[in-house]
Amino acid sequence: MEFTTDPIATTSVESKFTHQEKEQTLGRSENLMHNKEQHEEADYYKELGEIIKNYNDVILFGPTDAKVELLNILRKDHRFANIVIEVQSADKMTENQQHAFVREYFSKRLFLS
């Protein structure tokens, strides 16, 4: 989601490792499934990083630990050294709730600047 527009525009980036693919791979080998899942996850985080590098302030939020995993990967990459990246836990939300969350977060950041 990009806060620069109103209404906020949402672009989805989905992982290529679907539940169906996981089931098929698991049926062949649990080790193979784990390796494939790690590879797909790394590609997914790399794709997100390519988007994130275009911004100065980023909030990663959601109910899972993926946001922390992504943050740890980004912190190891010097290209993200000058980007303010924060992480906040949040319950599962509708798109409208996500927009309100992003709007509130960045409105506070702008007010504090």
PDB file of N, CA and C in Angstrom:
ATOM      1  N   MET A   1       0.842  -1.169   0.000  1.00  0.00           N
ATOM      2  CA  MET A   1       0.000   0.000   0.000  1.00  0.00           C
ATOM      3  C   MET A   1       0.888   1.233   0.000  1.00  0.00           C
ATOM      4  N   GLU A   2       0.489   2.173  -0.780  1.00  0.00           N
ATOM      5  CA  GLU A   2       1.265   3.401  -0.864  1.00  0.00           C
ATOM      6  C   GLU A   2       0.448   4.543  -0.286  1.00  0.00           C
ATOM      7  N   PHE A   3       0.981   5.196   0.728  1.00  0.00           N
ATOM      8  CA  PHE A   3       0.272   6.244   1.455  1.00  0.00           C
ATOM      9  C   PHE A   3       0.198   7.559   0.684  1.00  0.00           C
ATOM     10  N   THR A   4       0.877   7.689  -0.418  1.00  0.00           N
ATOM     11  CA  THR A   4       0.934   8.959  -1.137  1.00  0.00           C
ATOM     12  C   THR A   4      -0.338   9.260  -1.919  1.00  0.00           C
ATOM     13  N   THR A   5      -1.233   8.307  -2.035  1.00  0.00           N
ATOM     14  CA  THR A   5      -2.457   8.519  -2.799  1.00  0.00           C
ATOM     15  C   THR A   5      -3.679   8.395  -1.903  1.00  0.00           C
ATOM     16  N   ASP A   6      -4.755   9.073  -2.288  1.00  0.00           N
ATOM     17  CA  ASP A   6      -6.010   8.939  -1.562  1.00  0.00           C
ATOM     18  C   ASP A   6      -7.115   8.793  -2.592  1.00  0.00           C
ATOM     19  N   PRO A   7      -7.763   7.687  -2.703  1.00  0.00           N
ATOM     20  CA  PRO A   7      -7.650   6.572  -1.773  1.00  0.00           C
ATOM     21  C   PRO A   7      -6.331   5.816  -1.953  1.00  0.00           C
ATOM     22  N   ILE A   8      -5.944   5.130  -0.895  1.00  0.00           N
ATOM     23  CA  ILE A   8      -4.698   4.370  -0.910  1.00  0.00           C
ATOM     24  C   ILE A   8      -4.800   3.264  -1.959  1.00  0.00           C
ATOM     25  N   ALA A   9      -3.788   3.171  -2.792  1.00  0.00           N
ATOM     26  CA  ALA A   9      -3.734   2.117  -3.807  1.00  0.00           C
ATOM     27  C   ALA A   9      -3.062   0.887  -3.211  1.00  0.00           C
ATOM     28  N   THR A  10      -3.648  -0.261  -3.450  1.00  0.00           N
ATOM     29  CA  THR A  10      -3.101  -1.520  -2.938  1.00  0.00           C
ATOM     30  C   THR A  10      -2.603  -2.359  -4.102  1.00  0.00           C
ATOM     31  N   THR A  11      -1.379  -2.826  -3.985  1.00  0.00           N
ATOM     32  CA  THR A  11      -0.804  -3.752  -4.957  1.00  0.00           C
ATOM     33  C   THR A  11      -0.456  -5.028  -4.206  1.00  0.00           C
ATOM     34  N   SER A  12      -0.914  -6.165  -4.713  1.00  0.00           N
ATOM     35  CA  SER A  12      -0.643  -7.444  -4.052  1.00  0.00           C
ATOM     36  C   SER A  12       0.545  -8.140  -4.696  1.00  0.00           C
ATOM     37  N   VAL A  13       1.392  -8.694  -3.841  1.00  0.00           N
ATOM     38  CA  VAL A  13       2.503  -9.531  -4.284  1.00  0.00           C
ATOM     39  C   VAL A  13       2.317 -10.847  -3.548  1.00  0.00           C
ATOM     40  N   GLU A  14       1.987 -11.892  -4.283  1.00  0.00           N
ATOM     41  CA  GLU A  14       1.678 -13.163  -3.650  1.00  0.00           C
ATOM     42  C   GLU A  14       2.822 -14.144  -3.818  1.00  0.00           C
ATOM     43  N   SER A  15       3.012 -14.944  -2.787  1.00  0.00           N
ATOM     44  CA  SER A  15       4.018 -15.991  -2.827  1.00  0.00           C
ATOM     45  C   SER A  15       3.619 -17.030  -3.860  1.00  0.00           C
ATOM     46  N   LYS A  16       4.578 -17.565  -4.551  1.00  0.00           N
ATOM     47  CA  LYS A  16       4.311 -18.582  -5.563  1.00  0.00           C
ATOM     48  C   LYS A  16       4.144 -19.967  -4.947  1.00  0.00           C
ATOM     49  N   PHE A  17       4.471 -20.113  -3.665  1.00  0.00           N
ATOM     50  CA  PHE A  17       4.371 -21.411  -2.997  1.00  0.00           C
ATOM     51  C   PHE A  17       2.978 -21.545  -2.396  1.00  0.00           C
ATOM     52  N   THR A  18       2.058 -22.088  -3.172  1.00  0.00           N
ATOM     53  CA  THR A  18       0.663 -22.202  -2.768  1.00  0.00           C
ATOM     54  C   THR A  18       0.442 -23.431  -1.886  1.00  0.00           C
ATOM     55  N   HIS A  19      -0.705 -23.476  -1.256  1.00  0.00           N
ATOM     56  CA  HIS A  19      -1.071 -24.626  -0.425  1.00  0.00           C
ATOM     57  C   HIS A  19      -1.110 -25.904  -1.269  1.00  0.00           C
ATOM     58  N   GLN A  20      -1.642 -25.806  -2.490  1.00  0.00           N
ATOM     59  CA  GLN A  20      -1.716 -26.963  -3.381  1.00  0.00           C
ATOM     60  C   GLN A  20      -0.315 -27.467  -3.733  1.00  0.00           C
ATOM     61  N   GLU A  21       0.581 -26.549  -4.032  1.00  0.00           N
ATOM     62  CA  GLU A  21       1.952 -26.931  -4.361  1.00  0.00           C
ATOM     63  C   GLU A  21       2.619 -27.594  -3.162  1.00  0.00           C
ATOM     64  N   LYS A  22       2.349 -27.082  -1.963  1.00  0.00           N
ATOM     65  CA  LYS A  22       2.904 -27.655  -0.746  1.00  0.00           C
ATOM     66  C   LYS A  22       2.426 -29.093  -0.567  1.00  0.00           C
ATOM     67  N   GLU A  23       1.150 -29.329  -0.794  1.00  0.00           N
ATOM     68  CA  GLU A  23       0.589 -30.685  -0.668  1.00  0.00           C
ATOM     69  C   GLU A  23       1.234 -31.647  -1.665  1.00  0.00           C
ATOM     70  N   GLN A  24       1.381 -31.183  -2.909  1.00  0.00           N
ATOM     71  CA  GLN A  24       1.978 -32.043  -3.938  1.00  0.00           C
ATOM     72  C   GLN A  24       3.431 -32.360  -3.615  1.00  0.00           C
ATOM     73  N   THR A  25       4.182 -31.363  -3.207  1.00  0.00           N
ATOM     74  CA  THR A  25       5.592 -31.548  -2.896  1.00  0.00           C
ATOM     75  C   THR A  25       5.756 -32.400  -1.654  1.00  0.00           C
ATOM     76  N   LEU A  26       4.910 -32.195  -0.656  1.00  0.00           N
ATOM     77  CA  LEU A  26       4.980 -32.972   0.584  1.00  0.00           C
ATOM     78  C   LEU A  26       4.717 -34.440   0.310  1.00  0.00           C
ATOM     79  N   GLY A  27       3.838 -34.726  -0.660  1.00  0.00           N
ATOM     80  CA  GLY A  27       3.542 -36.112  -1.024  1.00  0.00           C
ATOM     81  C   GLY A  27       4.764 -36.831  -1.563  1.00  0.00           C
ATOM     82  N   ARG A  28       5.687 -36.099  -2.164  1.00  0.00           N
ATOM     83  CA  ARG A  28       6.902 -36.707  -2.710  1.00  0.00           C
ATOM     84  C   ARG A  28       7.994 -36.830  -1.661  1.00  0.00           C
ATOM     85  N   SER A  29       8.206 -35.756  -0.903  1.00  0.00           N
ATOM     86  CA  SER A  29       9.284 -35.772   0.079  1.00  0.00           C
ATOM     87  C   SER A  29       9.163 -34.542   0.972  1.00  0.00           C
ATOM     88  N   GLU A  30       9.214 -34.765   2.272  1.00  0.00           N
ATOM     89  CA  GLU A  30       9.134 -33.645   3.202  1.00  0.00           C
ATOM     90  C   GLU A  30      10.364 -32.752   3.075  1.00  0.00           C
ATOM     91  N   ASN A  31      11.537 -33.346   2.875  1.00  0.00           N
ATOM     92  CA  ASN A  31      12.770 -32.586   2.711  1.00  0.00           C
ATOM     93  C   ASN A  31      12.710 -31.723   1.452  1.00  0.00           C
ATOM     94  N   LEU A  32      12.215 -32.308   0.354  1.00  0.00           N
ATOM     95  CA  LEU A  32      12.062 -31.575  -0.897  1.00  0.00           C
ATOM     96  C   LEU A  32      11.100 -30.406  -0.700  1.00  0.00           C
ATOM     97  N   MET A  33       9.994 -30.650   0.008  1.00  0.00           N
ATOM     98  CA  MET A  33       9.008 -29.608   0.266  1.00  0.00           C
ATOM     99  C   MET A  33       9.635 -28.465   1.054  1.00  0.00           C
ATOM    100  N   HIS A  34      10.414 -28.796   2.074  1.00  0.00           N
ATOM    101  CA  HIS A  34      11.046 -27.770   2.900  1.00  0.00           C
ATOM    102  C   HIS A  34      12.026 -26.928   2.076  1.00  0.00           C
ATOM    103  N   ASN A  35      12.839 -27.588   1.250  1.00  0.00           N
ATOM    104  CA  ASN A  35      13.803 -26.867   0.409  1.00  0.00           C
ATOM    105  C   ASN A  35      13.098 -25.968  -0.599  1.00  0.00           C
ATOM    106  N   LYS A  36      12.046 -26.488  -1.211  1.00  0.00           N
ATOM    107  CA  LYS A  36      11.303 -25.700  -2.196  1.00  0.00           C
ATOM    108  C   LYS A  36      10.636 -24.512  -1.512  1.00  0.00           C
ATOM    109  N   GLU A  37      10.082 -24.723  -0.335  1.00  0.00           N
ATOM    110  CA  GLU A  37       9.431 -23.647   0.401  1.00  0.00           C
ATOM    111  C   GLU A  37      10.430 -22.552   0.768  1.00  0.00           C
ATOM    112  N   GLN A  38      11.634 -22.930   1.213  1.00  0.00           N
ATOM    113  CA  GLN A  38      12.669 -21.941   1.550  1.00  0.00           C
ATOM    114  C   GLN A  38      13.082 -21.133   0.317  1.00  0.00           C
ATOM    115  N   HIS A  39      13.233 -21.810  -0.811  1.00  0.00           N
ATOM    116  CA  HIS A  39      13.618 -21.137  -2.052  1.00  0.00           C
ATOM    117  C   HIS A  39      12.531 -20.152  -2.488  1.00  0.00           C
ATOM    118  N   GLU A  40      11.281 -20.598  -2.463  1.00  0.00           N
ATOM    119  CA  GLU A  40      10.162 -19.733  -2.854  1.00  0.00           C
ATOM    120  C   GLU A  40      10.042 -18.542  -1.903  1.00  0.00           C
ATOM    121  N   GLU A  41      10.257 -18.778  -0.603  1.00  0.00           N
ATOM    122  CA  GLU A  41      10.184 -17.699   0.386  1.00  0.00           C
ATOM    123  C   GLU A  41      11.283 -16.662   0.137  1.00  0.00           C
ATOM    124  N   ALA A  42      12.492 -17.120  -0.153  1.00  0.00           N
ATOM    125  CA  ALA A  42      13.606 -16.206  -0.438  1.00  0.00           C
ATOM    126  C   ALA A  42      13.300 -15.362  -1.671  1.00  0.00           C
ATOM    127  N   ASP A  43      12.739 -15.971  -2.702  1.00  0.00           N
ATOM    128  CA  ASP A  43      12.365 -15.230  -3.912  1.00  0.00           C
ATOM    129  C   ASP A  43      11.281 -14.201  -3.606  1.00  0.00           C
ATOM    130  N   TYR A  44      10.326 -14.583  -2.765  1.00  0.00           N
ATOM    131  CA  TYR A  44       9.232 -13.688  -2.382  1.00  0.00           C
ATOM    132  C   TYR A  44       9.771 -12.484  -1.618  1.00  0.00           C
ATOM    133  N   TYR A  45      10.646 -12.717  -0.648  1.00  0.00           N
ATOM    134  CA  TYR A  45      11.230 -11.612   0.122  1.00  0.00           C
ATOM    135  C   TYR A  45      12.091 -10.715  -0.765  1.00  0.00           C
ATOM    136  N   LYS A  46      12.779 -11.308  -1.724  1.00  0.00           N
ATOM    137  CA  LYS A  46      13.586 -10.513  -2.659  1.00  0.00           C
ATOM    138  C   LYS A  46      12.681  -9.612  -3.499  1.00  0.00           C
ATOM    139  N   GLU A  47      11.553 -10.140  -3.938  1.00  0.00           N
ATOM    140  CA  GLU A  47      10.605  -9.353  -4.720  1.00  0.00           C
ATOM    141  C   GLU A  47      10.041  -8.199  -3.887  1.00  0.00           C
ATOM    142  N   LEU A  48       9.735  -8.464  -2.622  1.00  0.00           N
ATOM    143  CA  LEU A  48       9.255  -7.402  -1.740  1.00  0.00           C
ATOM    144  C   LEU A  48      10.336  -6.353  -1.517  1.00  0.00           C
ATOM    145  N   GLY A  49      11.581  -6.793  -1.355  1.00  0.00           N
ATOM    146  CA  GLY A  49      12.702  -5.869  -1.175  1.00  0.00           C
ATOM    147  C   GLY A  49      12.869  -4.930  -2.356  1.00  0.00           C
ATOM    148  N   GLU A  50      12.652  -5.436  -3.563  1.00  0.00           N
ATOM    149  CA  GLU A  50      12.758  -4.600  -4.763  1.00  0.00           C
ATOM    150  C   GLU A  50      11.719  -3.482  -4.742  1.00  0.00           C
ATOM    151  N   ILE A  51      10.571  -3.742  -4.156  1.00  0.00           N
ATOM    152  CA  ILE A  51       9.534  -2.709  -4.034  1.00  0.00           C
ATOM    153  C   ILE A  51       9.890  -1.754  -2.895  1.00  0.00           C
ATOM    154  N   ILE A  52      10.282  -2.299  -1.765  1.00  0.00           N
ATOM    155  CA  ILE A  52      10.565  -1.505  -0.563  1.00  0.00           C
ATOM    156  C   ILE A  52      11.704  -0.518  -0.786  1.00  0.00           C
ATOM    157  N   LYS A  53      12.689  -0.878  -1.601  1.00  0.00           N
ATOM    158  CA  LYS A  53      13.854  -0.002  -1.790  1.00  0.00           C
ATOM    159  C   LYS A  53      13.495   1.339  -2.422  1.00  0.00           C
ATOM    160  N   ASN A  54      12.274   1.463  -2.935  1.00  0.00           N
ATOM    161  CA  ASN A  54      11.835   2.707  -3.559  1.00  0.00           C
ATOM    162  C   ASN A  54      11.196   3.689  -2.584  1.00  0.00           C
ATOM    163  N   TYR A  55      11.191   3.355  -1.294  1.00  0.00           N
ATOM    164  CA  TYR A  55      10.518   4.190  -0.301  1.00  0.00           C
ATOM    165  C   TYR A  55      11.476   4.612   0.802  1.00  0.00           C
ATOM    166  N   ASN A  56      11.122   5.678   1.520  1.00  0.00           N
ATOM    167  CA  ASN A  56      11.928   6.162   2.641  1.00  0.00           C
ATOM    168  C   ASN A  56      11.430   5.657   3.982  1.00  0.00           C
ATOM    169  N   ASP A  57      10.123   5.426   4.089  1.00  0.00           N
ATOM    170  CA  ASP A  57       9.496   4.960   5.319  1.00  0.00           C
ATOM    171  C   ASP A  57       8.589   3.783   5.004  1.00  0.00           C
ATOM    172  N   VAL A  58       8.750   2.704   5.773  1.00  0.00           N
ATOM    173  CA  VAL A  58       7.990   1.485   5.523  1.00  0.00           C
ATOM    174  C   VAL A  58       7.499   0.925   6.853  1.00  0.00           C
ATOM    175  N   ILE A  59       6.250   0.462   6.865  1.00  0.00           N
ATOM    176  CA  ILE A  59       5.718  -0.258   8.015  1.00  0.00           C
ATOM    177  C   ILE A  59       5.364  -1.663   7.542  1.00  0.00           C
ATOM    178  N   LEU A  60       5.921  -2.656   8.227  1.00  0.00           N
ATOM    179  CA  LEU A  60       5.588  -4.058   7.970  1.00  0.00           C
ATOM    180  C   LEU A  60       4.650  -4.481   9.087  1.00  0.00           C
ATOM    181  N   PHE A  61       3.478  -4.966   8.737  1.00  0.00           N
ATOM    182  CA  PHE A  61       2.518  -5.334   9.771  1.00  0.00           C
ATOM    183  C   PHE A  61       1.749  -6.578   9.362  1.00  0.00           C
ATOM    184  N   GLY A  62       1.189  -7.238  10.366  1.00  0.00           N
ATOM    185  CA  GLY A  62       0.384  -8.431  10.117  1.00  0.00           C
ATOM    186  C   GLY A  62       0.458  -9.390  11.275  1.00  0.00           C
ATOM    187  N   PRO A  63      -0.278 -10.487  11.167  1.00  0.00           N
ATOM    188  CA  PRO A  63      -0.399 -11.427  12.286  1.00  0.00           C
ATOM    189  C   PRO A  63       0.725 -12.469  12.392  1.00  0.00           C
ATOM    190  N   THR A  64       1.531 -12.652  11.369  1.00  0.00           N
ATOM    191  CA  THR A  64       2.549 -13.706  11.399  1.00  0.00           C
ATOM    192  C   THR A  64       3.945 -13.139  11.648  1.00  0.00           C
ATOM    193  N   ASP A  65       4.923 -14.031  11.752  1.00  0.00           N
ATOM    194  CA  ASP A  65       6.316 -13.627  11.965  1.00  0.00           C
ATOM    195  C   ASP A  65       7.039 -13.298  10.657  1.00  0.00           C
ATOM    196  N   ALA A  66       6.364 -13.410   9.537  1.00  0.00           N
ATOM    197  CA  ALA A  66       6.999 -13.144   8.238  1.00  0.00           C
ATOM    198  C   ALA A  66       7.559 -11.729   8.180  1.00  0.00           C
ATOM    199  N   LYS A  67       6.883 -10.781   8.814  1.00  0.00           N
ATOM    200  CA  LYS A  67       7.335  -9.384   8.788  1.00  0.00           C
ATOM    201  C   LYS A  67       8.692  -9.242   9.463  1.00  0.00           C
ATOM    202  N   VAL A  68       8.934 -10.004  10.536  1.00  0.00           N
ATOM    203  CA  VAL A  68      10.217  -9.960  11.248  1.00  0.00           C
ATOM    204  C   VAL A  68      11.295 -10.650  10.419  1.00  0.00           C
ATOM    205  N   GLU A  69      10.937 -11.749   9.781  1.00  0.00           N
ATOM    206  CA  GLU A  69      11.880 -12.444   8.903  1.00  0.00           C
ATOM    207  C   GLU A  69      12.316 -11.520   7.768  1.00  0.00           C
ATOM    208  N   LEU A  70      11.350 -10.834   7.167  1.00  0.00           N
ATOM    209  CA  LEU A  70      11.669  -9.903   6.086  1.00  0.00           C
ATOM    210  C   LEU A  70      12.548  -8.768   6.595  1.00  0.00           C
ATOM    211  N   LEU A  71      12.216  -8.210   7.744  1.00  0.00           N
ATOM    212  CA  LEU A  71      13.025  -7.133   8.322  1.00  0.00           C
ATOM    213  C   LEU A  71      14.468  -7.585   8.535  1.00  0.00           C
ATOM    214  N   ASN A  72      14.669  -8.778   9.059  1.00  0.00           N
ATOM    215  CA  ASN A  72      16.023  -9.292   9.291  1.00  0.00           C
ATOM    216  C   ASN A  72      16.802  -9.422   7.988  1.00  0.00           C
ATOM    217  N   ILE A  73      16.143  -9.840   6.934  1.00  0.00           N
ATOM    218  CA  ILE A  73      16.790  -9.952   5.630  1.00  0.00           C
ATOM    219  C   ILE A  73      17.163  -8.561   5.109  1.00  0.00           C
ATOM    220  N   LEU A  74      16.245  -7.612   5.234  1.00  0.00           N
ATOM    221  CA  LEU A  74      16.491  -6.257   4.737  1.00  0.00           C
ATOM    222  C   LEU A  74      17.618  -5.578   5.504  1.00  0.00           C
ATOM    223  N   ARG A  75      17.709  -5.814   6.794  1.00  0.00           N
ATOM    224  CA  ARG A  75      18.755  -5.194   7.614  1.00  0.00           C
ATOM    225  C   ARG A  75      20.157  -5.665   7.221  1.00  0.00           C
ATOM    226  N   LYS A  76      20.252  -6.828   6.623  1.00  0.00           N
ATOM    227  CA  LYS A  76      21.550  -7.354   6.194  1.00  0.00           C
ATOM    228  C   LYS A  76      22.008  -6.754   4.860  1.00  0.00           C
ATOM    229  N   ASP A  77      21.112  -6.046   4.192  1.00  0.00           N
ATOM    230  CA  ASP A  77      21.384  -5.498   2.869  1.00  0.00           C
ATOM    231  C   ASP A  77      21.615  -3.989   2.982  1.00  0.00           C
ATOM    232  N   HIS A  78      22.783  -3.511   2.601  1.00  0.00           N
ATOM    233  CA  HIS A  78      23.141  -2.096   2.737  1.00  0.00           C
ATOM    234  C   HIS A  78      22.211  -1.159   1.969  1.00  0.00           C
ATOM    235  N   ARG A  79      21.508  -1.647   0.953  1.00  0.00           N
ATOM    236  CA  ARG A  79      20.598  -0.797   0.180  1.00  0.00           C
ATOM    237  C   ARG A  79      19.430  -0.274   1.027  1.00  0.00           C
ATOM    238  N   PHE A  80      19.190  -0.908   2.172  1.00  0.00           N
ATOM    239  CA  PHE A  80      18.062  -0.517   3.011  1.00  0.00           C
ATOM    240  C   PHE A  80      18.503   0.259   4.254  1.00  0.00           C
ATOM    241  N   ALA A  81      19.771   0.616   4.312  1.00  0.00           N
ATOM    242  CA  ALA A  81      20.325   1.282   5.499  1.00  0.00           C
ATOM    243  C   ALA A  81      19.679   2.636   5.776  1.00  0.00           C
ATOM    244  N   ASN A  82      19.284   3.353   4.751  1.00  0.00           N
ATOM    245  CA  ASN A  82      18.704   4.691   4.932  1.00  0.00           C
ATOM    246  C   ASN A  82      17.179   4.704   4.894  1.00  0.00           C
ATOM    247  N   ILE A  83      16.580   3.535   4.910  1.00  0.00           N
ATOM    248  CA  ILE A  83      15.125   3.440   4.895  1.00  0.00           C
ATOM    249  C   ILE A  83      14.649   3.142   6.314  1.00  0.00           C
ATOM    250  N   VAL A  84      13.694   3.923   6.801  1.00  0.00           N
ATOM    251  CA  VAL A  84      13.098   3.665   8.111  1.00  0.00           C
ATOM    252  C   VAL A  84      12.095   2.541   7.923  1.00  0.00           C
ATOM    253  N   ILE A  85      12.375   1.395   8.552  1.00  0.00           N
ATOM    254  CA  ILE A  85      11.487   0.243   8.451  1.00  0.00           C
ATOM    255  C   ILE A  85      11.075  -0.145   9.860  1.00  0.00           C
ATOM    256  N   GLU A  86       9.774  -0.130  10.114  1.00  0.00           N
ATOM    257  CA  GLU A  86       9.251  -0.516  11.415  1.00  0.00           C
ATOM    258  C   GLU A  86       8.351  -1.729  11.258  1.00  0.00           C
ATOM    259  N   VAL A  87       8.223  -2.479  12.341  1.00  0.00           N
ATOM    260  CA  VAL A  87       7.391  -3.677  12.363  1.00  0.00           C
ATOM    261  C   VAL A  87       6.363  -3.522  13.468  1.00  0.00           C
ATOM    262  N   GLN A  88       5.116  -3.853  13.157  1.00  0.00           N
ATOM    263  CA  GLN A  88       4.059  -3.848  14.163  1.00  0.00           C
ATOM    264  C   GLN A  88       3.191  -5.082  13.983  1.00  0.00           C
ATOM    265  N   SER A  89       2.890  -5.730  15.095  1.00  0.00           N
ATOM    266  CA  SER A  89       1.955  -6.850  15.053  1.00  0.00           C
ATOM    267  C   SER A  89       0.559  -6.300  14.840  1.00  0.00           C
ATOM    268  N   ALA A  90      -0.223  -7.015  14.095  1.00  0.00           N
ATOM    269  CA  ALA A  90      -1.608  -6.614  13.838  1.00  0.00           C
ATOM    270  C   ALA A  90      -2.420  -7.873  13.549  1.00  0.00           C
ATOM    271  N   ASP A  91      -3.669  -7.826  13.934  1.00  0.00           N
ATOM    272  CA  ASP A  91      -4.568  -8.928  13.629  1.00  0.00           C
ATOM    273  C   ASP A  91      -4.833  -8.966  12.132  1.00  0.00           C
ATOM    274  N   LYS A  92      -5.418 -10.068  11.684  1.00  0.00           N
ATOM    275  CA  LYS A  92      -5.827 -10.154  10.290  1.00  0.00           C
ATOM    276  C   LYS A  92      -6.872  -9.069  10.045  1.00  0.00           C
ATOM    277  N   MET A  93      -6.738  -8.331   8.933  1.00  0.00           N
ATOM    278  CA  MET A  93      -7.607  -7.191   8.656  1.00  0.00           C
ATOM    279  C   MET A  93      -8.167  -7.252   7.248  1.00  0.00           C
ATOM    280  N   THR A  94      -9.295  -6.584   7.079  1.00  0.00           N
ATOM    281  CA  THR A  94      -9.828  -6.397   5.736  1.00  0.00           C
ATOM    282  C   THR A  94      -8.967  -5.345   5.041  1.00  0.00           C
ATOM    283  N   GLU A  95      -9.159  -5.183   3.750  1.00  0.00           N
ATOM    284  CA  GLU A  95      -8.381  -4.174   3.027  1.00  0.00           C
ATOM    285  C   GLU A  95      -8.682  -2.777   3.562  1.00  0.00           C
ATOM    286  N   ASN A  96      -9.938  -2.475   3.860  1.00  0.00           N
ATOM    287  CA  ASN A  96     -10.285  -1.162   4.413  1.00  0.00           C
ATOM    288  C   ASN A  96      -9.621  -0.934   5.767  1.00  0.00           C
ATOM    289  N   GLN A  97      -9.562  -1.964   6.600  1.00  0.00           N
ATOM    290  CA  GLN A  97      -8.885  -1.856   7.900  1.00  0.00           C
ATOM    291  C   GLN A  97      -7.391  -1.629   7.708  1.00  0.00           C
ATOM    292  N   GLN A  98      -6.806  -2.306   6.721  1.00  0.00           N
ATOM    293  CA  GLN A  98      -5.393  -2.113   6.422  1.00  0.00           C
ATOM    294  C   GLN A  98      -5.131  -0.671   5.982  1.00  0.00           C
ATOM    295  N   HIS A  99      -5.998  -0.131   5.139  1.00  0.00           N
ATOM    296  CA  HIS A  99      -5.848   1.258   4.687  1.00  0.00           C
ATOM    297  C   HIS A  99      -5.915   2.205   5.874  1.00  0.00           C
ATOM    298  N   ALA A 100      -6.857   1.980   6.785  1.00  0.00           N
ATOM    299  CA  ALA A 100      -6.984   2.828   7.968  1.00  0.00           C
ATOM    300  C   ALA A 100      -5.740   2.712   8.843  1.00  0.00           C
ATOM    301  N   PHE A 101      -5.197   1.513   8.976  1.00  0.00           N
ATOM    302  CA  PHE A 101      -3.989   1.271   9.764  1.00  0.00           C
ATOM    303  C   PHE A 101      -2.818   2.056   9.180  1.00  0.00           C
ATOM    304  N   VAL A 102      -2.629   1.948   7.873  1.00  0.00           N
ATOM    305  CA  VAL A 102      -1.525   2.635   7.181  1.00  0.00           C
ATOM    306  C   VAL A 102      -1.716   4.146   7.277  1.00  0.00           C
ATOM    307  N   ARG A 103      -2.925   4.612   7.056  1.00  0.00           N
ATOM    308  CA  ARG A 103      -3.213   6.050   7.129  1.00  0.00           C
ATOM    309  C   ARG A 103      -2.900   6.589   8.525  1.00  0.00           C
ATOM    310  N   GLU A 104      -3.337   5.864   9.558  1.00  0.00           N
ATOM    311  CA  GLU A 104      -3.095   6.303  10.939  1.00  0.00           C
ATOM    312  C   GLU A 104      -1.600   6.281  11.266  1.00  0.00           C
ATOM    313  N   TYR A 105      -0.913   5.223  10.870  1.00  0.00           N
ATOM    314  CA  TYR A 105       0.521   5.095  11.151  1.00  0.00           C
ATOM    315  C   TYR A 105       1.298   6.262  10.530  1.00  0.00           C
ATOM    316  N   PHE A 106       1.088   6.525   9.248  1.00  0.00           N
ATOM    317  CA  PHE A 106       1.868   7.559   8.581  1.00  0.00           C
ATOM    318  C   PHE A 106       1.411   8.970   8.971  1.00  0.00           C
ATOM    319  N   SER A 107       0.155   9.129   9.315  1.00  0.00           N
ATOM    320  CA  SER A 107      -0.305  10.428   9.813  1.00  0.00           C
ATOM    321  C   SER A 107       0.417  10.769  11.109  1.00  0.00           C
ATOM    322  N   LYS A 108       0.588   9.801  11.991  1.00  0.00           N
ATOM    323  CA  LYS A 108       1.334  10.020  13.244  1.00  0.00           C
ATOM    324  C   LYS A 108       2.799  10.334  12.951  1.00  0.00           C
ATOM    325  N   ARG A 109       3.387   9.612  11.987  1.00  0.00           N
ATOM    326  CA  ARG A 109       4.803   9.839  11.635  1.00  0.00           C
ATOM    327  C   ARG A 109       4.983  11.246  11.091  1.00  0.00           C
ATOM    328  N   LEU A 110       4.061  11.689  10.252  1.00  0.00           N
ATOM    329  CA  LEU A 110       4.153  13.044   9.685  1.00  0.00           C
ATOM    330  C   LEU A 110       3.972  14.091  10.764  1.00  0.00           C
ATOM    331  N   PHE A 111       3.093  13.831  11.719  1.00  0.00           N
ATOM    332  CA  PHE A 111       2.839  14.768  12.820  1.00  0.00           C
ATOM    333  C   PHE A 111       4.072  14.891  13.714  1.00  0.00           C
ATOM    334  N   LEU A 112       4.774  13.779  13.927  1.00  0.00           N
ATOM    335  CA  LEU A 112       5.950  13.777  14.812  1.00  0.00           C
ATOM    336  C   LEU A 112       7.189  14.342  14.122  1.00  0.00           C
ATOM    337  N   SER A 113       7.170  14.439  12.810  1.00  0.00           N
ATOM    338  CA  SER A 113       8.348  14.938  12.073  1.00  0.00           C
ATOM    339  C   SER A 113       8.543  16.417  12.233  1.00  0.00           C
TER     340      SER A 113
END
